Coordinates of C-alpha atoms and ligand atoms in Angstrom, one line a residue:
M1 CA -19.7 11.6 -36.0
D2 CA -17.5 12.1 -39.1
L3 CA -14.2 10.3 -38.3
R4 CA -12.3 12.1 -41.1
Y5 CA -10.1 15.1 -40.2
S6 CA -11.3 18.4 -41.6
D7 CA -9.1 21.2 -43.2
S8 CA -9.1 23.1 -39.9
D9 CA -8.0 19.9 -38.1
E10 CA -5.1 19.5 -40.5
A11 CA -4.2 23.2 -39.9
F12 CA -4.1 22.5 -36.2
R13 CA -1.9 19.5 -36.8
A14 CA 0.6 21.5 -38.9
E15 CA 0.8 24.3 -36.3
L16 CA 1.3 21.7 -33.5
R17 CA 3.9 19.8 -35.5
E18 CA 5.8 23.0 -36.1
W19 CA 5.7 23.9 -32.4
L20 CA 6.9 20.5 -31.3
T21 CA 9.8 20.6 -33.8
G22 CA 10.9 23.9 -32.3
E23 CA 10.3 23.0 -28.6
L24 CA 11.5 19.4 -28.2
P25 CA 15.2 20.1 -28.9
K26 CA 15.2 22.6 -26.0
L27 CA 14.4 19.9 -23.4
P28 CA 17.1 18.5 -21.1
A29 CA 17.8 14.7 -21.2
P30 CA 15.0 12.7 -19.5
P31 CA 15.9 11.9 -15.9
H32 CA 16.5 8.5 -14.4
R33 CA 13.3 6.7 -13.4
E34 CA 14.3 6.7 -9.7
D35 CA 15.3 10.4 -9.5
W36 CA 11.9 11.7 -8.3
P37 CA 12.8 15.4 -7.7
T38 CA 14.2 15.7 -11.3
R39 CA 11.3 13.7 -12.7
R40 CA 8.9 16.1 -11.1
A41 CA 10.9 19.1 -12.4
Y42 CA 11.1 17.6 -15.9
D43 CA 7.4 16.6 -16.2
T44 CA 6.1 19.9 -14.7
D45 CA 8.5 21.9 -17.0
W46 CA 7.0 20.2 -20.0
Q47 CA 3.5 20.8 -18.6
R48 CA 4.3 24.5 -18.3
R49 CA 5.6 24.7 -21.9
L50 CA 2.3 23.2 -23.0
Y51 CA 0.4 25.7 -21.0
D52 CA 2.3 28.7 -22.3
A53 CA 1.7 27.5 -25.9
S54 CA -2.1 26.9 -25.1
Y55 CA -1.8 23.1 -25.5
A56 CA -2.5 22.2 -21.9
G57 CA -5.9 20.8 -20.9
L58 CA -6.9 20.4 -24.5
N59 CA -10.3 18.9 -23.5
W60 CA -10.8 21.2 -20.5
P61 CA -13.2 24.1 -20.9
K62 CA -11.6 27.5 -21.7
E63 CA -13.1 29.1 -18.5
Y64 CA -10.8 26.8 -16.4
G65 CA -7.6 27.5 -18.4
G66 CA -8.1 24.7 -20.9
R67 CA -8.2 25.0 -24.7
G68 CA -11.8 23.7 -25.1
A69 CA -10.6 21.8 -28.2
S70 CA -12.8 19.7 -30.4
P71 CA -12.6 15.9 -30.0
S72 CA -10.7 15.6 -33.3
E73 CA -8.1 18.2 -32.2
Q74 CA -7.6 16.2 -28.9
L75 CA -7.0 13.1 -30.9
I76 CA -4.6 14.9 -33.3
F77 CA -2.7 16.3 -30.2
L78 CA -2.2 12.7 -28.9
E79 CA -1.2 11.4 -32.3
E80 CA 1.4 14.2 -32.9
T81 CA 2.9 14.3 -29.5
T82 CA 3.4 10.6 -29.5
R83 CA 4.8 10.5 -33.0
A84 CA 7.2 13.3 -32.1
R85 CA 8.2 11.4 -28.9
A86 CA 7.3 14.3 -26.7
P87 CA 7.3 13.7 -22.9
Y88 CA 4.4 11.7 -21.5
V89 CA 2.1 13.4 -18.9
G90 CA 4.2 11.7 -16.2
V91 CA 3.8 12.9 -12.6
N92 CA 0.9 15.2 -13.9
F93 CA -1.1 12.0 -14.7
V94 CA -3.6 12.1 -11.7
G95 CA -4.1 15.9 -11.7
Q96 CA -4.5 16.2 -15.5
L97 CA -6.4 13.0 -16.2
H98 CA -8.8 12.5 -13.3
A99 CA -8.5 14.8 -10.3
G100 CA -8.8 18.0 -12.5
P101 CA -11.8 16.5 -14.5
T102 CA -13.4 15.5 -11.2
I103 CA -13.1 19.0 -9.8
I104 CA -14.5 20.4 -13.0
A105 CA -17.5 18.0 -12.7
E106 CA -18.1 18.1 -9.0
G107 CA -16.0 20.9 -7.3
T108 CA -17.2 24.2 -5.9
D109 CA -16.3 27.5 -7.7
E110 CA -13.6 28.1 -5.1
Q111 CA -12.1 24.7 -5.6
K112 CA -12.0 25.2 -9.3
R113 CA -10.4 28.6 -8.9
D114 CA -7.8 27.3 -6.4
H115 CA -6.7 24.2 -8.3
L116 CA -7.5 23.9 -12.0
E117 CA -5.2 26.5 -13.4
K118 CA -2.3 25.3 -11.2
I119 CA -2.7 21.7 -12.4
L120 CA -2.6 22.9 -16.0
R121 CA 0.5 25.1 -15.4
G122 CA 2.3 22.2 -13.8
D123 CA 2.4 24.1 -10.4
E124 CA 0.4 21.4 -8.6
V125 CA 1.0 17.7 -8.7
W126 CA -1.7 15.2 -7.6
C127 CA -1.6 11.6 -6.3
Q128 CA -4.4 9.2 -5.6
G129 CA -5.2 7.7 -2.2
F130 CA -8.1 5.4 -2.8
S131 CA -6.9 1.8 -2.2
E132 CA -6.1 0.4 1.3
P133 CA -4.5 -2.9 2.3
S134 CA -8.0 -4.5 2.7
A135 CA -9.9 -2.4 0.2
G136 CA -8.7 -2.7 -3.4
S137 CA -11.3 -4.3 -5.7
D138 CA -13.9 -3.9 -3.0
L139 CA -12.9 -0.2 -2.6
A140 CA -16.2 0.7 -0.8
S141 CA -15.0 -1.4 2.2
L142 CA -12.3 1.2 2.9
R143 CA -11.7 2.0 6.6
T144 CA -9.7 5.2 6.8
K145 CA -11.9 7.3 9.0
A146 CA -12.6 11.0 9.2
V147 CA -14.3 12.5 12.2
R148 CA -15.7 16.0 11.9
D149 CA -14.2 18.5 14.4
G150 CA -15.6 22.0 13.6
D151 CA -14.2 23.2 10.3
H152 CA -11.9 20.1 9.9
Y153 CA -12.1 16.4 9.4
V154 CA -9.6 14.5 11.6
V155 CA -8.4 11.6 9.4
T156 CA -6.7 8.4 10.5
G157 CA -5.8 5.3 8.5
Q158 CA -3.6 3.9 5.8
K159 CA -3.6 4.1 2.0
I160 CA -1.5 2.0 -0.3
W161 CA -0.3 1.9 -4.0
C162 CA -0.6 5.7 -4.1
S163 CA 1.1 6.6 -7.5
F164 CA 3.3 9.8 -7.3
A165 CA 2.6 10.3 -3.5
Q166 CA 6.3 11.1 -3.0
V167 CA 6.0 14.2 -5.3
G168 CA 2.3 15.0 -4.8
D169 CA 1.1 18.3 -3.5
F170 CA -2.5 17.1 -3.2
G171 CA -4.2 13.7 -3.1
E172 CA -7.6 12.4 -4.0
L173 CA -8.6 10.9 -0.7
L174 CA -11.5 8.6 0.2
V175 CA -12.5 8.4 3.8
R176 CA -15.3 6.9 5.9
T177 CA -17.4 9.6 7.5
D178 CA -20.3 7.4 8.6
P179 CA -19.3 4.0 10.0
D180 CA -22.9 3.0 10.7
A181 CA -24.2 3.5 7.1
P182 CA -24.1 0.8 4.4
K183 CA -20.6 0.7 3.1
H184 CA -21.3 2.6 -0.2
K185 CA -23.2 5.4 1.7
G186 CA -20.7 6.5 4.4
I187 CA -17.8 7.6 2.1
T188 CA -16.6 11.1 1.5
W189 CA -14.1 12.4 -1.3
L190 CA -11.5 14.9 0.1
M191 CA -8.6 16.8 -1.5
L192 CA -5.7 16.0 0.8
P193 CA -2.9 18.6 1.1
M194 CA 0.1 16.3 1.2
H195 CA 2.2 18.6 3.4
L196 CA -0.2 18.5 6.4
P197 CA 1.3 17.2 9.8
G198 CA 0.5 13.5 10.5
I199 CA 1.1 12.3 6.9
E200 CA 3.9 9.8 6.3
V201 CA 4.8 8.6 2.8
R202 CA 6.8 5.4 2.4
P203 CA 7.7 4.6 -1.2
L204 CA 7.2 1.0 -2.5
K205 CA 9.4 -0.6 -5.2
T206 CA 8.0 -2.1 -8.4
A207 CA 9.4 -5.0 -10.4
L208 CA 11.2 -2.3 -12.5
G209 CA 13.1 -1.2 -9.5
S210 CA 11.6 2.2 -9.3
S211 CA 9.2 3.6 -6.6
E212 CA 6.2 4.5 -8.7
F213 CA 3.9 4.4 -5.8
A214 CA 3.9 4.5 -2.0
E215 CA 2.1 3.7 1.2
V216 CA 0.6 6.7 2.9
F217 CA 0.0 6.7 6.7
L218 CA -2.4 9.2 8.2
D219 CA -2.3 9.9 11.9
E220 CA -5.0 12.4 13.0
V221 CA -4.5 14.6 10.0
R222 CA -6.6 17.8 10.1
V223 CA -8.1 18.3 6.7
P224 CA -10.2 21.5 6.2
V225 CA -13.9 20.8 5.4
S226 CA -13.4 23.2 2.5
C227 CA -11.4 20.4 0.9
R228 CA -14.5 18.2 0.5
V229 CA -15.6 17.5 -3.1
G230 CA -19.3 16.8 -3.2
A231 CA -21.5 16.3 -0.1
E232 CA -20.5 14.4 3.1
N233 CA -21.2 10.7 2.6
D234 CA -21.8 11.2 -1.1
G235 CA -18.2 10.2 -1.9
W236 CA -19.0 6.9 -3.7
R237 CA -20.9 8.8 -6.4
V238 CA -18.0 11.2 -6.8
T239 CA -15.6 8.3 -6.9
N240 CA -17.4 6.8 -9.8
V241 CA -17.0 10.1 -11.7
T242 CA -13.2 9.9 -11.0
L243 CA -13.1 6.3 -12.1
S244 CA -14.9 7.0 -15.3
F245 CA -12.1 9.4 -16.2
E246 CA -9.4 7.1 -14.9
R247 CA -10.6 4.0 -16.8
G248 CA -11.9 5.9 -19.8
T249 CA -9.9 8.9 -21.1
A250 CA -6.8 8.4 -19.1
F251 CA -5.7 5.4 -21.3
V252 CA -6.0 7.3 -24.5
S253 CA -2.5 8.6 -24.8
E254 CA -1.1 5.2 -23.8
M255 CA -3.0 3.7 -26.7
V256 CA -1.3 5.9 -29.2
D257 CA 2.0 5.0 -27.6
A258 CA 1.2 1.3 -28.0
M259 CA 0.7 2.0 -31.8
R260 CA 4.1 3.5 -31.9
L261 CA 5.6 0.5 -30.1
V262 CA 4.0 -1.8 -32.7
E263 CA 5.7 0.2 -35.5
D264 CA 9.0 0.2 -33.7
L265 CA 8.8 -3.6 -33.2
S266 CA 7.9 -4.4 -36.7
P267 CA 11.4 -4.2 -38.3
Y268 CA 12.6 -6.8 -35.8
A269 CA 9.7 -9.2 -36.4
N270 CA 11.0 -11.4 -39.2
D271 CA 9.4 -14.7 -38.2
P272 CA 6.0 -15.2 -40.0
T273 CA 4.3 -16.2 -36.8
H274 CA 5.5 -13.1 -35.0
R275 CA 4.4 -10.9 -37.9
R276 CA 1.0 -12.4 -37.9
E277 CA 0.6 -11.9 -34.1
L278 CA 1.8 -8.3 -34.5
G279 CA -0.7 -7.8 -37.3
H280 CA -3.5 -9.0 -35.1
I281 CA -2.4 -6.6 -32.3
A282 CA -2.2 -3.7 -34.7
A283 CA -5.8 -4.5 -36.0
E284 CA -7.2 -4.7 -32.5
L285 CA -5.5 -1.4 -31.5
D286 CA -7.1 0.1 -34.6
A287 CA -10.5 -1.1 -33.4
L288 CA -9.9 0.3 -29.9
W289 CA -8.8 3.6 -31.4
A290 CA -12.2 3.8 -33.1
L291 CA -13.9 3.2 -29.8
T292 CA -11.7 5.8 -28.2
K293 CA -12.8 8.4 -30.8
R294 CA -16.4 7.6 -29.8
N295 CA -15.6 7.9 -26.1
I296 CA -13.9 11.2 -26.5
T297 CA -16.8 12.6 -28.5
Q298 CA -19.2 11.5 -25.8
A299 CA -17.1 13.0 -23.1
A300 CA -16.9 16.3 -25.1
K301 CA -20.7 16.4 -25.3
G302 CA -21.7 15.2 -21.8
G303 CA -18.7 16.0 -19.5
V304 CA -18.7 12.5 -18.0
M305 CA -17.8 9.3 -19.8
G306 CA -20.3 6.9 -21.1
R307 CA -20.5 3.1 -21.5
G308 CA -17.6 2.9 -24.0
A309 CA -15.4 4.1 -21.2
M310 CA -16.3 1.1 -19.1
M311 CA -15.3 -1.2 -21.9
I312 CA -11.9 0.1 -22.9
K313 CA -9.7 -0.7 -20.0
L314 CA -10.1 -4.4 -20.2
P315 CA -9.2 -5.1 -23.8
Y316 CA -6.5 -2.4 -23.9
S317 CA -4.6 -3.6 -20.8
E318 CA -4.7 -7.2 -21.9
L319 CA -3.6 -6.3 -25.4
R320 CA -0.8 -4.3 -24.1
Q321 CA 0.5 -7.3 -22.1
R322 CA 0.3 -9.5 -25.3
L323 CA 2.3 -6.9 -27.1
G324 CA 4.9 -6.9 -24.3
E325 CA 5.1 -10.7 -24.3
L326 CA 5.4 -10.8 -28.1
S327 CA 8.2 -8.2 -28.1
L328 CA 10.3 -10.4 -25.7
R329 CA 9.9 -13.4 -28.1
V330 CA 10.8 -11.2 -31.1
L331 CA 13.9 -9.8 -29.3
D332 CA 14.9 -13.3 -28.2
R333 CA 18.1 -13.2 -26.2
A334 CA 18.3 -9.4 -26.4
S335 CA 15.2 -9.4 -24.1
L336 CA 17.4 -10.5 -21.2
S337 CA 18.9 -7.0 -21.0
I338 CA 17.1 -3.8 -19.9
E339 CA 20.0 -1.8 -21.3
D340 CA 20.2 -1.3 -25.1
F341 CA 23.1 -3.0 -26.7
D342 CA 24.5 -3.5 -30.2
G343 CA 22.3 -0.8 -31.8
L344 CA 19.1 -2.6 -30.7
H345 CA 16.3 -0.7 -28.8
N346 CA 15.7 -3.7 -26.6
G347 CA 15.7 -1.7 -23.3
E348 CA 12.4 0.1 -24.0
F349 CA 10.6 -3.1 -24.8
V350 CA 11.9 -4.9 -21.7
E351 CA 11.0 -2.0 -19.5
E352 CA 7.5 -1.8 -21.1
R353 CA 7.0 -5.5 -20.5
L354 CA 7.8 -5.1 -16.8
R355 CA 5.7 -2.0 -16.5
T356 CA 2.6 -3.4 -18.3
L357 CA 2.5 -6.4 -15.9
A358 CA 0.6 -4.0 -13.5
L359 CA -1.9 -2.7 -16.1
T360 CA -4.4 -5.5 -15.5
I361 CA -4.4 -4.6 -11.8
A362 CA -4.1 -0.8 -11.7
A363 CA -7.3 1.2 -11.9
G364 CA -9.4 -2.0 -11.3
T365 CA -8.4 -5.6 -12.1
S366 CA -9.5 -7.4 -15.3
Q367 CA -11.9 -9.6 -13.2
I368 CA -13.5 -6.4 -11.8
Q369 CA -13.7 -4.9 -15.3
R370 CA -15.5 -8.1 -16.5
N371 CA -18.0 -7.7 -13.6
I372 CA -18.6 -4.0 -14.5
I373 CA -19.2 -4.8 -18.2
G374 CA -21.4 -7.8 -17.3
E375 CA -23.5 -5.9 -14.8
R376 CA -23.5 -2.3 -15.9
V377 CA -23.2 -2.5 -19.7
L378 CA -24.8 -5.8 -20.5
G379 CA -27.3 -5.8 -17.6
L380 CA -26.5 -9.3 -16.4
P381 CA -27.5 -10.3 -12.9
K382 CA -25.2 -9.1 -10.1
E383 CA -22.6 -11.5 -8.7
P384 CA -23.7 -13.3 -5.6
K385 CA -22.6 -11.6 -2.3
Ligands
FAD401 C1 0.7 0.2 -11.0 C2 -0.4 0.4 -10.0 C3 -0.7 1.7 -9.7 C4 -1.7 2.0 -8.7 N1 -2.0 3.2 -8.4 C5 -2.9 3.5 -7.4 C6 -3.1 4.8 -6.9 O1 -2.5 5.7 -7.4 N2 -4.0 5.0 -6.0 C7 -4.7 4.0 -5.4 O2 -5.6 4.2 -4.6 N3 -4.6 2.7 -5.8 C8 -3.7 2.4 -6.8 N4 -3.5 1.1 -7.3 C9 -4.2 0.0 -6.6 C10 -5.2 -0.7 -7.5 O3 -6.3 0.1 -7.7 C11 -5.5 -2.0 -6.8 O4 -4.3 -2.8 -6.8 C12 -6.6 -2.8 -7.5 O5 -7.9 -2.1 -7.4 C13 -6.8 -4.2 -7.0 O6 -6.9 -4.2 -5.6 P1 -5.9 -5.2 -4.7 O7 -4.5 -5.0 -5.1 O8 -6.3 -4.9 -3.2 O9 -6.3 -6.7 -5.1 P2 -7.6 -7.5 -4.5 O10 -8.8 -6.6 -4.5 O11 -7.2 -8.1 -3.2 O12 -7.7 -8.6 -5.6 C14 -7.0 -9.8 -5.6 C15 -7.5 -10.7 -6.8 O13 -8.8 -11.1 -6.5 C16 -9.7 -10.8 -7.6 N5 -11.0 -10.3 -7.2 C17 -11.3 -9.5 -6.2 N6 -12.6 -9.3 -6.1 C18 -13.2 -10.0 -7.1 C19 -14.5 -10.2 -7.5 N7 -15.5 -9.6 -6.9 N8 -14.7 -11.0 -8.6 C20 -13.7 -11.7 -9.2 N9 -12.4 -11.5 -8.9 C21 -12.1 -10.7 -7.8 C22 -8.9 -9.6 -8.3 O14 -9.3 -9.5 -9.7 C23 -7.5 -10.0 -8.1 O15 -7.1 -10.9 -9.1 C24 -2.5 0.9 -8.2 C25 -2.1 -0.4 -8.5 C26 -1.1 -0.7 -9.4 C27 -0.8 -2.1 -9.8

């Protein structure tokens, strides 16, 4: 792959930059982090603007409403939207970055028709219901059960840490459909309409004080069989498709944002030790960006992510925490306040530090990422049971 941008890439960049310059001043002020209805409205409004200007689903095929953009255009989009401080994908995260791509890879024609365009237009928000109180790292031990009753599955159980459940229209739901099969064999992947009777969403508070995720209780919820993605009991394979997007491409835009934070922190870092540490972080981000380019190119060719995607989450999430920790040392006493004061932009750094504490847990802990890299990438022996 030629990593330099071509003339047509630069033309795409100029056109996008002009659009962003015209569009961003029209946006209302960003909502408070705990005002969920307004957050949903704000994020989906931005999604709709992207869709109307043909910038939604840049990497999605044209037949599903995406732009079918080249890998370099996708990277330019991320660079430019981050540089212009455009809104982040927000509540559209799950739908845009892994539910939609899973439906593209594994869904039926009807499922593609019913959901993909709506996700891209910001008309449909998704959440994820994979983890359970006793099934996080060992996700395949999940116990939420689904019993077939004619054209429906009757689902009972509990999910936890479901990001955006309080504003979700649909959820990625993993259920056990064969309790007698080995644990990886009896799982099914369902699209859960969040408005169905028997679903109760109870928000959970994070260290930041906002309810980014929720517990979801399911009591004999009747989910149509037509909501099944992939075959019954083949859900573990479909889950791995979802996770390859979640741990691979979903971090890409965050990575560009980390580069921006490095730039923003740099004027405050006057101590030589701090500057050296910041330089190391910037260099490592640069290396990860090169790996990202490779991952995006592979995804563009094959649809599903390759080995590079299994590698990226671990170094990125740990690096992001180092950046957060360094930013607090650089800000010194200003890091005690989450509100900006005296012309400093301390608030964003403090908020980021608290938010990124969870990065080495969400989407698979660092220990589990090390196991995956050891076993699936390096071919080392499996950990003892
Ligand atoms: C911000 C955030 C958002 C999230 N969003 C969602 C969401 O939208 N939907 C969803 O379904 N889930 C979500 N999760 C849940 C997340 O996927 C789980 O928290 C994660 O998989 C870890 O599971 P656990 O919390 O049960 O920890 P455990 O699995 O109980 O792990 C506890 C500790 O033991 C270690 N450990 C466990 N097994 C091994 C092993 N085999 N080898 C070495 N160490 C091991 C872990 O690394 C960890 O340090 C989210 C989590 C966070 C923090």
